[in-house]
mmCIF file of C-alpha atoms in Angstrom:
data_model
loop_
_atom_site.group_PDB
_atom_site.id
_atom_site.type_symbol
_atom_site.label_atom_id
_atom_site.label_comp_id
_atom_site.label_asym_id
_atom_site.label_seq_id
_atom_site.Cartn_x
_atom_site.Cartn_y
_atom_site.Cartn_z
ATOM 1 C CA UNK A 1 9.945 26.092 -34.744
ATOM 2 C CA UNK A 2 6.590 25.006 -35.804
ATOM 3 C CA UNK A 3 4.154 28.038 -35.249
ATOM 4 C CA UNK A 4 0.491 29.023 -35.519
ATOM 5 C CA UNK A 5 0.215 32.816 -35.486
ATOM 6 C CA UNK A 6 -2.992 35.021 -34.539
ATOM 7 C CA UNK A 7 -3.694 38.406 -34.290
ATOM 8 C CA UNK A 8 -4.262 38.970 -30.340
ATOM 9 C CA UNK A 9 -7.453 41.290 -30.822
ATOM 10 C CA UNK A 10 -9.693 42.309 -29.578
ATOM 11 C CA UNK A 11 -11.613 42.318 -32.789
ATOM 12 C CA UNK A 12 -14.301 44.544 -32.050
ATOM 13 C CA UNK A 13 -17.669 44.068 -34.191
ATOM 14 C CA UNK A 14 -21.299 45.360 -33.649
ATOM 15 C CA UNK A 15 -23.967 42.721 -33.526
ATOM 16 C CA UNK A 16 -25.341 41.610 -36.707
ATOM 17 C CA UNK A 17 -21.728 41.992 -38.692
ATOM 18 C CA UNK A 18 -19.359 39.628 -40.081
ATOM 19 C CA UNK A 19 -16.313 38.711 -37.633
ATOM 20 C CA UNK A 20 -13.393 37.515 -39.699
ATOM 21 C CA UNK A 21 -10.592 35.763 -37.937
ATOM 22 C CA UNK A 22 -7.254 34.888 -39.402
ATOM 23 C CA UNK A 23 -4.717 32.408 -38.959
ATOM 24 C CA UNK A 24 -1.295 32.021 -40.555
ATOM 25 C CA UNK A 25 0.777 28.264 -39.949
ATOM 26 C CA UNK A 26 4.664 27.590 -40.580
ATOM 27 C CA UNK A 27 4.291 23.881 -41.062
ATOM 28 C CA UNK A 28 3.884 23.117 -44.843
ATOM 29 C CA UNK A 29 3.282 19.612 -43.835
ATOM 30 C CA UNK A 30 0.038 20.222 -41.974
ATOM 31 C CA UNK A 31 -3.016 18.626 -43.411
ATOM 32 C CA UNK A 32 -5.924 19.241 -40.557
ATOM 33 C CA UNK A 33 -7.019 23.001 -39.114
ATOM 34 C CA UNK A 34 -9.325 23.393 -36.548
ATOM 35 C CA UNK A 35 -11.056 26.542 -35.030
ATOM 36 C CA UNK A 36 -11.835 26.433 -31.162
ATOM 37 C CA UNK A 37 -13.784 28.741 -28.924
ATOM 38 C CA UNK A 38 -13.056 29.613 -25.665
ATOM 39 C CA UNK A 39 -14.467 31.642 -23.268
ATOM 40 C CA UNK A 40 -13.014 33.358 -20.195
ATOM 41 C CA UNK A 41 -12.073 30.668 -17.628
ATOM 42 C CA UNK A 42 -13.457 27.846 -19.995
ATOM 43 C CA UNK A 43 -11.785 24.983 -21.806
ATOM 44 C CA UNK A 44 -11.832 25.210 -25.674
ATOM 45 C CA UNK A 45 -14.563 23.943 -27.783
ATOM 46 C CA UNK A 46 -14.360 22.576 -30.962
ATOM 47 C CA UNK A 47 -16.373 24.893 -33.744
ATOM 48 C CA UNK A 48 -15.040 23.849 -36.960
ATOM 49 C CA UNK A 49 -12.418 21.951 -38.631
ATOM 50 C CA UNK A 50 -11.116 21.821 -42.208
ATOM 51 C CA UNK A 51 -9.015 19.591 -44.404
ATOM 52 C CA UNK A 52 -9.089 20.785 -47.941
ATOM 53 C CA UNK A 53 -8.798 23.973 -49.845
ATOM 54 C CA UNK A 54 -11.763 26.085 -50.159
ATOM 55 C CA UNK A 55 -14.517 27.051 -47.864
ATOM 56 C CA UNK A 56 -16.587 25.099 -45.674
ATOM 57 C CA UNK A 57 -19.586 26.193 -43.983
ATOM 58 C CA UNK A 58 -22.028 25.287 -40.769
ATOM 59 C CA UNK A 59 -24.421 27.368 -39.906
ATOM 60 C CA UNK A 60 -23.008 30.870 -39.446
ATOM 61 C CA UNK A 61 -19.585 29.932 -39.310
ATOM 62 C CA UNK A 62 -17.531 29.318 -42.423
ATOM 63 C CA UNK A 63 -14.041 28.188 -42.387
ATOM 64 C CA UNK A 64 -11.437 29.152 -45.401
ATOM 65 C CA UNK A 65 -8.483 27.192 -46.048
ATOM 66 C CA UNK A 66 -5.517 28.180 -48.381
ATOM 67 C CA UNK A 67 -2.827 25.633 -48.022
ATOM 68 C CA UNK A 68 -0.483 27.717 -50.757
ATOM 69 C CA UNK A 69 -0.935 30.601 -48.575
ATOM 70 C CA UNK A 70 -0.680 28.696 -45.290
ATOM 71 C CA UNK A 71 -3.545 30.589 -44.226
ATOM 72 C CA UNK A 72 -6.782 29.550 -42.638
ATOM 73 C CA UNK A 73 -9.825 31.942 -41.598
ATOM 74 C CA UNK A 74 -13.256 31.653 -39.624
ATOM 75 C CA UNK A 75 -16.147 33.934 -40.605
ATOM 76 C CA UNK A 76 -19.037 34.560 -38.393
ATOM 77 C CA UNK A 77 -21.910 35.424 -40.031
ATOM 78 C CA UNK A 78 -24.643 37.455 -37.832
ATOM 79 C CA UNK A 79 -22.309 37.851 -34.749
ATOM 80 C CA UNK A 80 -24.204 37.430 -31.445
ATOM 81 C CA UNK A 81 -22.811 39.041 -28.080
ATOM 82 C CA UNK A 82 -22.732 35.129 -27.060
ATOM 83 C CA UNK A 83 -19.917 35.052 -29.784
ATOM 84 C CA UNK A 84 -17.721 36.940 -27.618
ATOM 85 C CA UNK A 85 -14.872 34.617 -27.082
ATOM 86 C CA UNK A 86 -11.155 33.529 -27.940
ATOM 87 C CA UNK A 87 -11.128 31.886 -30.798
ATOM 88 C CA UNK A 88 -7.869 29.475 -31.074
ATOM 89 C CA UNK A 89 -6.516 28.143 -34.415
ATOM 90 C CA UNK A 90 -5.007 24.665 -34.042
ATOM 91 C CA UNK A 91 -3.110 22.568 -36.944
ATOM 92 C CA UNK A 92 -1.577 19.422 -36.852
ATOM 93 C CA UNK A 93 2.094 18.829 -36.791
ATOM 94 C CA UNK A 94 3.194 17.593 -40.275
ATOM 95 C CA UNK A 95 4.532 14.643 -39.223
ATOM 96 C CA UNK A 96 1.714 13.714 -36.398
ATOM 97 C CA UNK A 97 -1.836 13.596 -37.703
ATOM 98 C CA UNK A 98 -3.218 13.717 -33.787
ATOM 99 C CA UNK A 99 -0.489 16.181 -32.345
ATOM 100 C CA UNK A 100 -1.861 20.126 -32.468
ATOM 101 C CA UNK A 101 -0.423 23.239 -32.456
ATOM 102 C CA UNK A 102 -2.242 25.835 -30.880
ATOM 103 C CA UNK A 103 -2.355 29.799 -31.848
ATOM 104 C CA UNK A 104 -2.682 32.184 -28.693
ATOM 105 C CA UNK A 105 -6.006 33.070 -30.032
ATOM 106 C CA UNK A 106 -8.102 36.148 -31.079
ATOM 107 C CA UNK A 107 -10.350 37.684 -28.730
ATOM 108 C CA UNK A 108 -13.866 38.707 -30.354
ATOM 109 C CA UNK A 109 -15.957 41.137 -28.760
ATOM 110 C CA UNK A 110 -19.494 41.624 -30.347
ATOM 111 C CA UNK A 111 -21.117 44.961 -29.079
ATOM 112 C CA UNK A 112 -24.910 45.003 -28.782
ATOM 113 C CA UNK B 1 -23.028 11.540 -22.700
ATOM 114 C CA UNK B 2 -19.417 10.674 -23.496
ATOM 115 C CA UNK B 3 -17.065 12.961 -21.990
ATOM 116 C CA UNK B 4 -13.592 13.830 -20.553
ATOM 117 C CA UNK B 5 -13.945 14.737 -17.008
ATOM 118 C CA UNK B 6 -11.278 16.718 -14.993
ATOM 119 C CA UNK B 7 -11.112 16.757 -11.232
ATOM 120 C CA UNK B 8 -10.812 19.198 -9.367
ATOM 121 C CA UNK B 9 -11.914 22.219 -10.878
ATOM 122 C CA UNK B 10 -10.202 24.353 -9.186
ATOM 123 C CA UNK B 11 -6.860 23.622 -6.716
ATOM 124 C CA UNK B 12 -4.993 25.419 -4.451
ATOM 125 C CA UNK B 13 -1.528 24.015 -3.260
ATOM 126 C CA UNK B 14 1.458 25.324 -1.143
ATOM 127 C CA UNK B 15 4.746 26.080 -2.906
ATOM 128 C CA UNK B 16 6.725 23.136 -3.284
ATOM 129 C CA UNK B 17 3.916 20.528 -2.233
ATOM 130 C CA UNK B 18 3.332 17.735 -4.647
ATOM 131 C CA UNK B 19 -0.121 17.956 -6.274
ATOM 132 C CA UNK B 20 -2.182 15.698 -8.572
ATOM 133 C CA UNK B 21 -4.442 16.364 -11.234
ATOM 134 C CA UNK B 22 -6.952 13.754 -12.879
ATOM 135 C CA UNK B 23 -8.380 13.222 -16.083
ATOM 136 C CA UNK B 24 -11.012 10.558 -16.818
ATOM 137 C CA UNK B 25 -12.754 9.750 -20.351
ATOM 138 C CA UNK B 26 -15.779 7.722 -21.449
ATOM 139 C CA UNK B 27 -15.141 8.390 -25.186
ATOM 140 C CA UNK B 28 -12.725 5.416 -25.303
ATOM 141 C CA UNK B 29 -9.856 7.686 -27.124
ATOM 142 C CA UNK B 30 -6.465 6.012 -27.447
ATOM 143 C CA UNK B 31 -4.504 9.351 -27.045
ATOM 144 C CA UNK B 32 -4.797 11.587 -24.057
ATOM 145 C CA UNK B 33 -2.976 15.057 -23.651
ATOM 146 C CA UNK B 34 -2.181 17.398 -21.207
ATOM 147 C CA UNK B 35 -1.851 21.038 -21.705
ATOM 148 C CA UNK B 36 -0.513 24.151 -19.682
ATOM 149 C CA UNK B 37 -2.547 27.129 -20.411
ATOM 150 C CA UNK B 38 -1.649 30.440 -18.803
ATOM 151 C CA UNK B 39 -3.776 33.982 -19.383
ATOM 152 C CA UNK B 40 -4.052 34.917 -22.989
ATOM 153 C CA UNK B 41 -1.262 32.160 -24.051
ATOM 154 C CA UNK B 42 -1.782 29.332 -26.346
ATOM 155 C CA UNK B 43 -2.228 25.896 -24.723
ATOM 156 C CA UNK B 44 1.239 24.384 -24.347
ATOM 157 C CA UNK B 45 1.506 20.622 -24.848
ATOM 158 C CA UNK B 46 3.271 18.859 -21.955
ATOM 159 C CA UNK B 47 2.881 15.315 -22.888
ATOM 160 C CA UNK B 48 0.646 12.632 -24.622
ATOM 161 C CA UNK B 49 0.039 9.295 -24.552
ATOM 162 C CA UNK B 50 -0.711 7.213 -27.530
ATOM 163 C CA UNK B 51 -2.218 3.989 -25.817
ATOM 164 C CA UNK B 52 0.368 3.226 -23.156
ATOM 165 C CA UNK B 53 3.248 4.813 -24.825
ATOM 166 C CA UNK B 54 4.185 8.163 -23.121
ATOM 167 C CA UNK B 55 5.629 11.059 -25.123
ATOM 168 C CA UNK B 56 7.215 14.041 -23.070
ATOM 169 C CA UNK B 57 7.930 17.688 -25.223
ATOM 170 C CA UNK B 58 11.573 18.379 -25.002
ATOM 171 C CA UNK B 59 10.824 21.471 -23.142
ATOM 172 C CA UNK B 60 8.509 20.174 -20.374
ATOM 173 C CA UNK B 61 10.090 20.654 -16.936
ATOM 174 C CA UNK B 62 11.208 17.341 -15.086
ATOM 175 C CA UNK B 63 8.950 18.733 -12.261
ATOM 176 C CA UNK B 64 6.017 17.848 -14.426
ATOM 177 C CA UNK B 65 5.097 13.888 -14.732
ATOM 178 C CA UNK B 66 2.222 11.760 -15.770
ATOM 179 C CA UNK B 67 0.693 8.557 -15.386
ATOM 180 C CA UNK B 68 -1.807 6.445 -17.687
ATOM 181 C CA UNK B 69 -2.935 3.500 -15.535
ATOM 182 C CA UNK B 70 -5.354 2.339 -17.894
ATOM 183 C CA UNK B 71 -7.465 3.835 -21.196
ATOM 184 C CA UNK B 72 -10.106 5.687 -19.396
ATOM 185 C CA UNK B 73 -7.670 7.835 -16.408
ATOM 186 C CA UNK B 74 -4.850 9.823 -16.931
ATOM 187 C CA UNK B 75 -3.130 11.740 -14.348
ATOM 188 C CA UNK B 76 -0.489 14.760 -13.957
ATOM 189 C CA UNK B 77 1.624 14.681 -10.960
ATOM 190 C CA UNK B 78 3.531 18.199 -10.245
ATOM 191 C CA UNK B 79 6.557 17.189 -7.625
ATOM 192 C CA UNK B 80 7.139 20.856 -6.256
ATOM 193 C CA UNK B 81 5.013 23.310 -7.568
ATOM 194 C CA UNK B 82 6.394 27.055 -8.269
ATOM 195 C CA UNK B 83 4.840 30.049 -8.390
ATOM 196 C CA UNK B 84 5.495 29.941 -12.072
ATOM 197 C CA UNK B 85 3.181 26.345 -12.647
ATOM 198 C CA UNK B 86 0.066 28.686 -11.633
ATOM 199 C CA UNK B 87 -2.112 28.118 -14.751
ATOM 200 C CA UNK B 88 -5.136 26.163 -16.314
ATOM 201 C CA UNK B 89 -4.280 22.636 -16.969
ATOM 202 C CA UNK B 90 -6.469 21.239 -19.818
ATOM 203 C CA UNK B 91 -6.844 17.296 -20.439
ATOM 204 C CA UNK B 92 -7.869 16.365 -23.967
ATOM 205 C CA UNK B 93 -8.282 13.121 -25.733
ATOM 206 C CA UNK B 94 -8.533 12.090 -29.554
ATOM 207 C CA UNK B 95 -8.341 9.089 -31.935
ATOM 208 C CA UNK B 96 -7.600 8.230 -35.298
ATOM 209 C CA UNK B 97 -10.976 8.835 -36.551
ATOM 210 C CA UNK B 98 -11.901 11.936 -33.958
ATOM 211 C CA UNK B 99 -12.127 15.549 -35.572
ATOM 212 C CA UNK B 100 -9.896 17.210 -33.429
ATOM 213 C CA UNK B 101 -9.508 17.156 -29.620
ATOM 214 C CA UNK B 102 -12.253 16.865 -26.855
ATOM 215 C CA UNK B 103 -11.251 19.056 -24.025
ATOM 216 C CA UNK B 104 -12.213 18.395 -20.180
ATOM 217 C CA UNK B 105 -13.314 21.292 -18.392
ATOM 218 C CA UNK B 106 -9.815 22.018 -16.884
ATOM 219 C CA UNK B 107 -8.415 22.285 -13.315
ATOM 220 C CA UNK B 108 -7.135 25.853 -12.631
ATOM 221 C CA UNK B 109 -4.127 25.708 -10.410
ATOM 222 C CA UNK B 110 -3.168 28.540 -7.738
ATOM 223 C CA UNK B 111 -0.031 27.915 -6.211
ATOM 224 C CA UNK B 112 0.456 29.875 -2.693
#
């Protein structure tokens, strides 16, 4: 069964610190990787996507991908209390470019 | 603004009473999805439409049905809701060129 694994947390960091969120996936055929942020009681919101090995930066967010290790991570620099949310990692099924498998998310808590 | 709209935002239904959740989109995306998400769990794909083609997940209960009368609208029908069907139901859309999914705001279903 194809799986996406995340540590459920909570990951607690002080305001201004770097938060590091990790995700592993089982399907070696996966080519597209996404990070969604989900506030309590709300729907997921796309914050980053990455397709190639290496780093991709967008503002305070950096996504990192290592396909050989089947590992994707999200770094949040200068963490703010408003970043407190659950972060879902999503990966496409290897034989489908448009069907995503989600992890259960890591809850991030940024302490003021 | 182009978006995905789900109605209602909250739905309370009686045990065993059929209920329909709706989703509409102005993005003109050809793929529409229904996910079920329970507390602290990953969104679970129930089914999706690729254009008019319906794709059911193998473990989606028969109690769940879907209709897509046109590109813009998609409905989730729960024929006989049980207490275990209480969850957030998320509609999402994507296309061949879209980066990931666009989610609606979700419908929180309570079964009493």
